[in-house]
Amino acid sequence: MESDFLVIGSGIAGLSFALKCAELGSVVVVTKKKDVDTATNLAQGGIAAVLERDDSMQSHVEDTVVAGAGLCDAEVVRLVVESGPKRVRELVALGVDFVRDQESSSGYSLGREGGHSHRRVAHAYDLTGREIERALLEKVRNHSQIRLLEEHIVIDLLMVEGELEGWHGGEGKRCVGAYVMEGGVVETYRAKITALCSGGAGKVYLYTTNPDIATGDGLAMAFRAGAEMANMEFVQFHPTCLYHPQEKNFLISEAVRGEGAILVGADNVPFMEKYDPRKDLATRDTVARAIDKELKETGEDCVYLDITHRDPEYLKKRFPTIYQRCLSRGIDITSQRIPVVPAAHYMCGGVKTDQQGRTTIPGLMALGETAWTGLHGGNRLASNSLLEAVVFADCAARYCRSVWPQLQEKKVPDVDEWQRGEARKMSEEILINHNWDAIRRLMWNYVGIVRSLKRLALAKERMAAIYDEIDQHYRDYIITPNMVELRNISLISLLIIQSAMERKESRGLHYLIDFPEKNADCRQTRFCKKKNGRKWEIEMIEEINR
Ligand code: SIN
C-alpha cells in the first residue's frame, strides 16, 4: 500500500487532518476497530472557544494557563485560543450541528465547565463528540482521495535511513509509513507523511472513561522509533465517571456541574468548599483529588453528583444521553443522586510536536491526544482537547501544503517486508489476559491520583518484569491485536511511572506525597526518549522553562 499521507486513527484529529491533506494528495486512514470507535465519539462536553461578546481571548488564555499549573507554553496557548472561533465555524461549515441560542450574542448555546470563567463550550447537548464524528466521517467517506480502512491495527512505524529537508531530528532516520495488520496479515503501508492520531492511553488504568481502543498505540510506536516524549506523568483523571457494576466507562460530563450539580458524600453533605473556593467548578486535578481523599477517609465506594434541584424537563433536554443511560441503570437523575468515581480520562503528556504538528522524527506528525503540543501543561482545561485537535490538524495541514511542491515529487523508498520468523501460534491466551488485568490494577493502585515514591519504585520493578514477559511472547508467537495492545500499554505504563519518579514535586495532575508542594524553581516541561539500546528505559534529554 502506498499513499501520500497515512493517518493512523479516525477521531477528530485524524479526520480533520485527512480532509485537509486530501486537497494535496492521496490519503489512507487506518483505524483498528470500527471508524466510530474513538474517544471523540464519546466526548460529551464540547469544544471551548471564545464566541460570546462578553468573553475574551485573554480570559480563555488565562483559564488555560491557570489549569495548566505553570507548564503551558504561552505561545501555543495563544495560538490555539485565537484560532478557536475560526475552527469552530469551520466545523459548522462541515455540517456539525452545535446547539443554537438566538438570544446569545454568538448565536450558540454555550456550556460551562470546571476552570472556565465564562460560558464558552459549544456543544450538541451531551452528544457533542458523536455529532462531530458523524459530520467528519460523512465527508471522509465521500471523499474520492481518502480510503478509510477499518479493523487495521498498526504495529510499528516504518523507519529508513535519510532526512527530510527542513525537518530536523531522527538521528539520520525518518518515518515512511507503518506496518499494518489486518486479519492476521501484516503489510507495509508506505507514505510521504505519517500522522499519529490514535488518541490516548486510558486503558493503562483499571477505571477509565476511554473507549477500548485507547491503548497508547501511537505513543508507544513513536517512543520505540526514538521520538521525544513530554510530561508523561500528567494523566488526567476525570472526577465523575458513573459508578455502577454494569457500567465500564460511562462519563458524567463536567457540563452537569456547569449547570449546577453539586458533589456530595453518602451523608449528602457537599464537600468541595473544603478544597477550593471555586467549589464544584474547580479544575479537574483539584476535584479528582478531593474525591479521592473523601473516599479514602470515609471508606465509601463512591461520591454523588446531585442535580435534582434543576427542572426535570430541562435536564432531559440538556443531557439526553446521561439521563437515558442512568435511567437504564435505575437512576433517575431528575430525582436521584448520581453515584460517581474518578477515572483515567486524558493523557496530557505525549509525543513532542512543534507548532506544525511535527514530531522529532522527520516524516512523522502527531495530533490530538497522542501529541504533546504545550497547550495543556500540567492539567488540561475542560473542552480544550477537541479544540487542540482541530487547531493542530489545521497547522499540520498548512505545513504540508507549504512543503508539498518539494515533497510531492519525492519517491517513498522501499522497505523490508514484515518478517514472521519462527513465530508460532500462542496456545494459551491466558498469558495475555492475565497481564491486561495485572497492568491495569497495578497502575490504578500504585500510579493513580495520589502517588508515592515507594509505590512508584515497586510499580517500576513489577511492570518491567511484566513488560519483559510480554516482549518475549511478542517475539515467540504470531502476533495478534490483543498482544500488540498489551505490549503498548505495558510500555506506556513504564513511561508514566519513570516520568512520575523524575518529577519530585506536586504540580497539576501529578501529586506525590513525598513532595506535596510545588517546587517554585522548577516550572519545567520534561522531554525524554528511549535510552540507547534499551527497550523501555528513558533518558531525560531537556528541561525547559516556558
Ligand atoms: C466532559 O464532558 O466532562 C469531558 C470534556 C473534556 O474532557 O474536556
XYZ file of C-alpha atoms and ligand atoms in Angstrom:
554
model
C 0.000 0.000 0.000
C 1.313 3.414 -0.890
C -0.252 6.829 -0.397
C 0.871 10.410 0.066
C -0.471 10.535 3.629
C -1.026 7.764 6.139
C -3.299 8.788 9.006
C -3.483 6.471 11.999
C -6.747 6.960 13.866
C -10.240 8.143 12.946
C -11.103 10.651 15.689
C -11.419 14.406 15.274
C -7.654 14.957 14.777
C -7.189 12.239 12.155
C -10.326 13.004 10.156
C -9.734 16.778 10.182
C -6.149 16.308 9.004
C -7.207 13.756 6.374
C -9.812 16.090 4.890
C -7.303 18.916 4.590
C -4.497 16.799 3.154
C -6.833 15.210 0.626
C -6.621 18.544 -1.207
C -2.937 17.760 -1.793
C -2.777 14.040 -2.479
C -3.992 10.550 -1.657
C -4.802 9.739 1.977
C -5.175 6.387 3.710
C -6.802 6.445 7.158
C -6.406 3.267 9.183
C -8.327 2.537 12.332
C -8.049 -0.608 14.400
C -11.760 -1.177 15.078
C -14.810 0.495 13.530
C -14.431 4.062 12.296
C -16.570 5.426 15.141
C -14.666 3.611 17.901
C -12.866 6.747 19.034
C -12.555 8.894 22.138
C -14.003 11.751 20.071
C -17.212 9.799 19.632
C -17.631 9.577 23.413
C -16.867 13.235 24.135
C -19.850 14.795 25.833
C -18.943 18.327 26.962
C -17.912 20.084 23.779
C -15.345 22.402 22.276
C -14.160 25.524 24.071
C -13.805 28.779 22.107
C -14.321 32.468 22.623
C -17.629 33.077 20.871
C -19.595 35.431 23.111
C -19.193 39.187 23.078
C -18.598 39.398 26.843
C -15.870 36.718 26.729
C -12.280 37.448 25.674
C -9.215 35.692 24.285
C -7.281 36.855 27.320
C -9.752 35.186 29.654
C -9.583 31.842 27.790
C -5.783 32.112 27.756
C -5.698 32.784 31.497
C -8.076 29.931 32.332
C -5.948 27.529 30.270
C -2.740 28.698 31.924
C -4.175 28.543 35.456
C -5.414 24.979 34.859
C -2.014 24.065 33.363
C -0.258 24.696 36.704
C 2.596 26.763 35.264
C 3.596 24.356 32.499
C 1.682 25.668 29.492
C 3.594 27.041 26.529
C 2.332 30.624 26.400
C 2.782 30.954 22.633
C 0.898 27.747 21.933
C -1.943 28.695 24.274
C -2.411 31.959 22.425
C -2.219 30.251 19.041
C -4.894 27.720 19.985
C -7.218 30.160 21.739
C -7.027 32.725 18.939
C -7.694 30.089 16.267
C -10.652 28.706 18.231
C -13.587 30.676 16.798
C -12.439 30.106 13.206
C -12.047 26.355 13.707
C -15.470 26.094 15.370
C -17.039 27.914 12.415
C -15.196 25.547 10.091
C -16.754 22.558 11.895
C -20.159 24.177 11.460
C -19.440 24.596 7.746
C -18.568 20.898 7.591
C -22.033 20.113 8.944
C -21.590 19.945 12.721
C -24.866 20.968 14.329
C -23.986 22.754 17.574
C -26.994 23.755 19.672
C -28.140 27.287 18.805
C -29.470 30.028 21.008
C -30.785 33.073 19.198
C -30.735 35.088 22.428
C -26.970 34.852 22.857
C -24.524 37.167 21.084
C -22.800 34.189 19.440
C -25.984 32.531 18.275
C -24.910 29.363 20.115
C -25.930 27.856 23.418
C -22.661 27.706 25.328
C -21.935 25.428 28.260
C -19.670 25.986 31.230
C -17.163 23.558 32.760
C -14.611 23.483 35.558
C -11.861 26.110 35.393
C -13.661 28.292 32.808
C -14.559 31.779 33.913
C -17.115 32.164 31.090
C -19.648 30.069 29.261
C -17.665 29.126 26.144
C -18.235 25.461 25.377
C -20.069 24.864 22.081
C -21.973 21.599 22.348
C -24.516 19.285 20.812
C -26.209 18.594 24.170
C -24.216 15.693 25.702
C -23.524 14.109 22.311
C -21.019 16.641 21.017
C -18.314 14.160 20.083
C -20.750 11.924 18.283
C -22.076 14.856 16.278
C -18.551 15.965 15.281
C -17.551 12.405 14.393
C -20.737 11.964 12.318
C -20.144 15.116 10.295
C -16.443 14.459 9.668
C -16.956 10.791 8.799
C -19.638 11.701 6.304
C -17.175 13.963 4.486
C -14.314 11.480 4.703
C -16.367 8.520 3.460
C -17.478 10.508 0.436
C -14.061 11.885 -0.458
C -12.523 10.355 -3.580
C -8.953 10.943 -2.355
C -9.432 9.227 1.033
C -9.541 5.486 1.780
C -10.759 4.688 5.274
C -9.781 1.191 6.402
C -11.387 -0.326 9.489
C -10.054 -3.273 11.508
C -6.484 -2.374 10.526
C -4.145 -2.245 13.501
C -0.777 -0.544 13.241
C 2.126 -2.461 14.761
C 5.139 -0.219 14.297
C 6.463 2.617 12.211
C 8.491 2.091 9.043
C 11.830 3.773 9.573
C 14.542 4.235 6.929
C 17.900 5.983 6.787
C 17.630 9.534 5.500
C 16.458 13.045 6.172
C 13.770 15.446 5.076
C 14.829 18.942 4.138
C 13.972 21.478 6.854
C 12.746 18.860 9.346
C 15.408 18.160 11.932
C 15.814 15.230 14.283
C 15.527 11.486 13.963
C 19.318 10.927 14.160
C 19.522 10.240 10.455
C 16.317 8.215 10.284
C 12.886 9.139 9.040
C 9.430 7.642 9.028
C 7.917 6.411 5.762
C 4.748 4.729 6.963
C 3.859 1.793 9.172
C 3.439 -1.955 9.437
C -0.297 -2.574 9.462
C -2.072 -5.827 10.320
C -5.451 -6.874 9.004
C -6.929 -10.319 9.560
C -3.592 -11.657 10.804
C -1.636 -10.439 7.768
C 0.977 -7.700 8.198
C 1.633 -5.384 5.244
C 3.778 -2.313 4.730
C 1.828 0.925 4.292
C 4.235 3.456 2.842
C 3.593 7.193 2.838
C 5.385 10.509 2.471
C 3.846 11.791 5.702
C 2.539 9.640 8.548
C 0.303 11.165 11.217
C -0.273 9.531 14.593
C -3.808 10.462 15.635
C -4.582 7.386 17.684
C -5.670 9.043 20.930
C -4.512 8.391 24.452
C -3.873 5.531 26.810
C -6.700 5.408 29.353
C -6.695 1.595 29.168
C -3.479 1.649 31.147
C -5.724 2.111 34.204
C -8.341 -0.208 35.674
C -11.006 2.506 35.584
C -11.208 4.832 32.637
C -13.716 6.909 30.701
C -11.903 5.976 27.489
C -13.064 3.543 24.813
C -11.304 0.172 24.482
C -9.112 1.446 21.664
C -7.191 3.813 23.999
C -4.110 1.642 24.441
C -1.458 4.253 23.683
C -0.503 2.688 20.349
C 0.707 5.912 18.753
C 2.625 6.927 21.860
C 4.318 3.541 22.112
C 5.240 3.363 18.429
C 6.709 6.846 18.461
C 8.771 6.051 21.575
C 10.070 2.803 20.071
C 11.061 4.693 16.933
C 13.084 7.177 19.024
C 10.747 10.191 19.159
C 10.980 12.641 22.018
C 8.132 12.443 24.503
C 6.978 15.037 27.028
C 5.429 15.114 30.502
C 4.167 11.534 30.550
C 3.474 11.757 34.286
C 0.497 14.037 33.689
C -2.501 11.750 33.376
C -5.832 13.465 33.857
C -8.468 11.697 35.968
C -12.000 12.835 35.238
C -13.754 13.363 38.561
C -17.119 11.924 37.562
C -17.417 8.537 35.894
C -20.699 6.683 36.588
C -20.223 4.177 39.407
C -22.315 1.126 38.628
C -21.366 -2.566 38.446
C -22.685 -2.876 34.885
C -21.002 0.271 33.562
C -17.458 0.214 32.301
C -16.616 3.737 31.244
C -19.650 5.996 31.179
C -18.766 9.632 31.759
C -20.978 12.100 33.577
C -19.957 15.264 31.782
C -18.441 18.143 33.672
C -21.121 20.200 31.942
C -23.525 18.715 34.520
C -21.582 20.557 37.218
C -21.519 23.539 34.850
C -25.324 23.514 35.050
C -25.296 23.448 38.852
C -24.708 19.852 40.006
C -23.066 19.564 43.416
C -20.772 16.832 44.689
C -21.904 15.335 47.976
C -20.831 12.421 50.149
C -23.021 9.485 51.184
C -24.184 11.734 54.068
C -25.479 14.222 51.494
C -23.071 16.946 52.638
C -21.346 18.982 49.887
C -17.577 18.750 50.275
C -15.871 20.769 47.526
C -15.875 24.006 49.542
C -13.320 22.387 51.855
C -10.882 22.058 48.960
C -11.211 25.048 46.636
C -13.003 28.408 46.585
C -14.283 27.542 43.086
C -16.027 24.561 44.742
C -17.582 22.161 42.217
C -16.222 24.139 39.288
C -12.592 23.913 40.335
C -10.215 22.372 37.794
C -10.214 18.597 37.376
C -6.961 17.876 39.194
C -8.361 19.510 42.345
C -11.801 17.901 42.124
C -10.490 14.384 41.382
C -8.025 14.611 44.278
C -10.735 15.889 46.629
C -12.965 12.918 45.757
C -10.053 10.518 46.184
C -9.436 11.954 49.659
C -13.109 11.782 50.632
C -13.317 8.146 49.525
C -10.173 7.184 51.426
C -11.341 8.969 54.583
C -14.941 7.719 54.595
C -14.244 4.256 53.202
C -17.216 4.690 50.823
C -17.128 3.282 47.273
C -18.328 6.449 45.548
C -19.487 10.030 45.996
C -22.630 11.527 44.445
C -23.496 14.233 41.968
C -26.749 15.982 42.800
C -28.632 17.990 40.170
C -32.129 17.226 41.387
C -32.776 20.921 42.069
C -32.950 21.668 38.328
C -36.134 21.423 36.284
C -36.602 17.777 35.166
C -37.656 18.747 31.636
C -34.567 20.926 31.248
C -32.305 18.077 32.394
C -33.865 15.600 29.965
C -33.308 18.043 27.103
C -29.819 19.230 28.058
C -28.413 15.806 28.978
C -30.429 13.257 26.985
C -27.728 10.578 26.906
C -26.795 10.866 30.566
C -30.473 10.889 31.537
C -31.288 7.783 29.493
C -28.157 5.839 30.404
C -28.592 6.471 34.130
C -32.288 5.627 33.887
C -31.398 2.317 32.224
C -29.379 1.575 35.382
C -32.256 2.529 37.673
C -31.075 6.082 38.455
C -33.431 8.930 37.607
C -31.141 11.970 37.613
C -34.098 14.345 37.951
C -34.908 12.934 41.401
C -31.893 10.852 42.478
C -28.207 11.471 43.084
C -25.753 10.014 40.565
C -23.051 7.738 42.060
C -19.645 8.728 40.633
C -15.930 7.972 40.977
C -12.862 9.459 39.256
C -11.411 7.535 36.295
C -8.444 7.949 33.951
C -9.547 10.292 31.192
C -6.839 12.073 29.233
C -3.100 11.921 28.634
C -1.711 15.460 28.951
C 1.802 14.358 28.018
C 2.579 12.778 24.684
C 4.739 12.776 21.602
C 6.508 16.120 21.453
C 5.455 18.233 18.494
C 6.168 21.732 17.280
C 3.587 24.282 16.148
C 3.259 22.489 12.815
C 2.391 19.144 14.416
C 5.843 17.744 13.549
C 7.455 15.245 15.895
C 11.223 14.970 16.281
C 11.196 12.227 13.625
C 11.112 13.592 10.069
C 8.032 12.406 8.189
C 6.098 11.740 11.402
C 3.388 14.008 12.767
C 1.325 13.578 15.924
C -2.025 15.230 16.567
C -4.761 15.233 19.174
C -4.309 13.350 22.427
C -1.291 11.464 21.088
C 0.630 14.730 20.858
C 2.162 16.990 23.439
C 1.943 20.484 21.962
C 2.492 22.573 25.093
C -1.178 23.607 25.367
C -2.293 21.622 28.405
C 0.732 21.889 30.685
C 0.239 20.009 33.946
C -3.546 19.752 33.663
C -5.850 20.197 30.684
C -8.664 22.717 30.876
C -12.049 21.107 30.145
C -13.107 21.039 26.487
C -9.729 22.286 25.243
C -8.903 18.895 23.717
C -11.274 18.900 20.730
C -10.092 22.465 20.158
C -6.425 21.491 20.210
C -7.109 18.650 17.774
C -8.723 20.856 15.114
C -6.265 23.705 15.522
C -3.204 21.474 15.153
C -4.768 19.437 12.332
C -5.029 22.735 10.506
C -1.467 23.841 11.393
C -0.087 20.459 10.288
C -2.011 20.523 7.008
C -0.797 24.051 6.324
C 2.775 22.901 6.864
C 2.232 20.017 4.423
C 0.838 22.434 1.857
C 3.892 24.667 2.230
C 6.357 21.846 1.527
C 4.209 19.985 -0.970
C 5.912 21.339 -4.101
C 9.164 19.638 -2.969
C 7.663 16.611 -1.223
C 5.211 15.677 -3.945
C 7.984 14.639 -6.332
C 9.843 12.518 -3.788
C 9.548 8.742 -4.101
C 8.800 6.823 -0.930
C 11.686 4.359 -0.513
C 11.149 0.609 -0.461
C 11.219 -1.029 2.945
C 11.644 -4.550 4.268
C 8.546 -6.690 4.428
C 7.397 -7.859 7.866
C 9.347 -10.950 8.958
C 7.310 -13.515 10.841
C 10.438 -15.600 11.520
C 9.987 -18.720 13.639
C 6.949 -17.366 15.470
C 4.269 -19.930 16.277
C 0.640 -19.676 17.336
C 0.091 -18.966 21.020
C -1.983 -21.736 22.559
C -2.566 -20.126 25.961
C -4.434 -16.845 25.661
C -4.416 -16.613 29.479
C -0.806 -15.400 29.194
C -2.200 -12.250 27.611
C -5.411 -11.813 29.574
C -3.739 -12.184 32.953
C -1.307 -9.389 32.164
C -4.020 -6.984 30.999
C -5.532 -7.196 34.441
C -2.197 -7.142 36.274
C -1.048 -3.963 34.489
C -4.286 -2.034 34.901
C -4.665 -2.917 38.569
C -1.017 -2.119 39.325
C -1.315 1.282 37.644
C -4.576 2.089 39.419
C -3.298 1.166 42.864
C 0.314 2.331 42.615
C 0.391 5.097 39.987
C -3.029 6.720 40.369
C -4.321 10.096 41.520
C -2.066 10.261 44.582
C 1.422 8.749 44.243
C 4.361 7.945 46.483
C 7.986 7.279 45.583
C 7.794 3.919 47.310
C 4.787 2.731 45.305
C 6.285 4.108 42.093
C 9.517 2.181 42.672
C 7.597 -1.033 43.312
C 5.435 -0.422 40.266
C 8.509 0.069 38.105
C 10.052 -3.193 39.221
C 6.862 -5.181 38.653
C 5.961 -3.502 35.395
C 9.443 -4.095 33.981
C 9.033 -7.823 34.655
C 5.606 -7.834 33.005
C 6.965 -5.920 30.020
C 9.838 -8.366 29.553
C 7.442 -11.296 29.627
C 5.138 -9.698 27.047
C 8.052 -8.717 24.848
C 9.213 -12.321 24.844
C 5.721 -13.506 23.787
C 5.821 -10.882 21.085
C 8.969 -12.473 19.692
C 7.966 -16.124 20.166
C 4.363 -16.110 18.993
C 2.419 -14.967 15.974
C 1.195 -11.526 16.928
C -2.452 -10.715 17.463
C -4.139 -7.309 18.023
C -4.532 -8.238 21.689
C -0.790 -8.816 22.004
C 0.063 -5.587 20.152
C -2.129 -3.570 22.521
C -0.833 -5.308 25.628
C 2.756 -4.601 24.625
C 1.825 -0.966 24.107
C 0.034 -0.475 27.433
C 2.894 -2.086 29.348
C 5.361 0.254 27.646
C 3.245 3.363 28.259
C 2.815 2.321 31.890
C 6.582 2.233 32.244
C 6.889 5.683 30.683
C 4.298 7.111 33.089
C 5.998 5.500 36.091
C 9.515 6.628 35.183
C 8.402 10.173 34.355
C 6.472 10.340 37.647
C 9.609 9.275 39.537
C 11.606 12.045 37.859
C 9.248 14.837 38.932
C 9.976 15.347 42.599
C 7.223 17.847 43.369
C 3.430 18.020 43.276
C 2.022 20.037 40.413
C -1.196 19.872 38.421
C -2.192 16.260 37.915
C 0.970 14.843 39.433
C 0.666 14.556 43.217
C 3.483 12.938 45.149
C 3.001 12.553 48.912
C 6.777 12.658 49.447
C 6.870 16.140 47.862
C 3.390 17.602 48.454
C 4.272 21.138 47.334
C 5.039 22.780 44.019
C 8.698 23.453 43.548
C 8.625 27.125 42.592
C 12.052 26.944 40.943
C 11.092 24.061 38.766
C 8.489 25.125 36.219
C 9.837 22.598 33.843
C 8.454 20.657 30.974
C 10.428 17.450 30.708
C 11.325 15.715 27.497
C 12.629 12.199 27.318
C 13.345 9.500 24.808
C 14.354 5.875 24.674
C 17.760 5.212 26.172
C 20.183 3.904 23.603
C 19.980 0.144 23.203
C 17.224 -0.228 25.832
C 13.598 -1.201 25.347
C 11.721 0.911 27.859
C 14.238 2.881 29.890
C 14.074 6.619 29.399
C 16.777 9.188 29.081
C 15.900 12.764 30.103
C 17.120 14.982 27.327
C 15.996 18.501 28.032
C 14.140 20.508 30.588
C 12.696 23.848 29.692
C 11.012 26.691 31.450
C 8.433 28.312 29.217
C -16.716 16.243 29.911
O -17.719 16.367 29.235
O -16.709 16.352 31.138
C -15.419 15.912 29.225
C -14.948 17.048 28.432
C -13.447 17.051 28.373
O -12.809 16.050 28.650
O -12.896 18.113 28.074
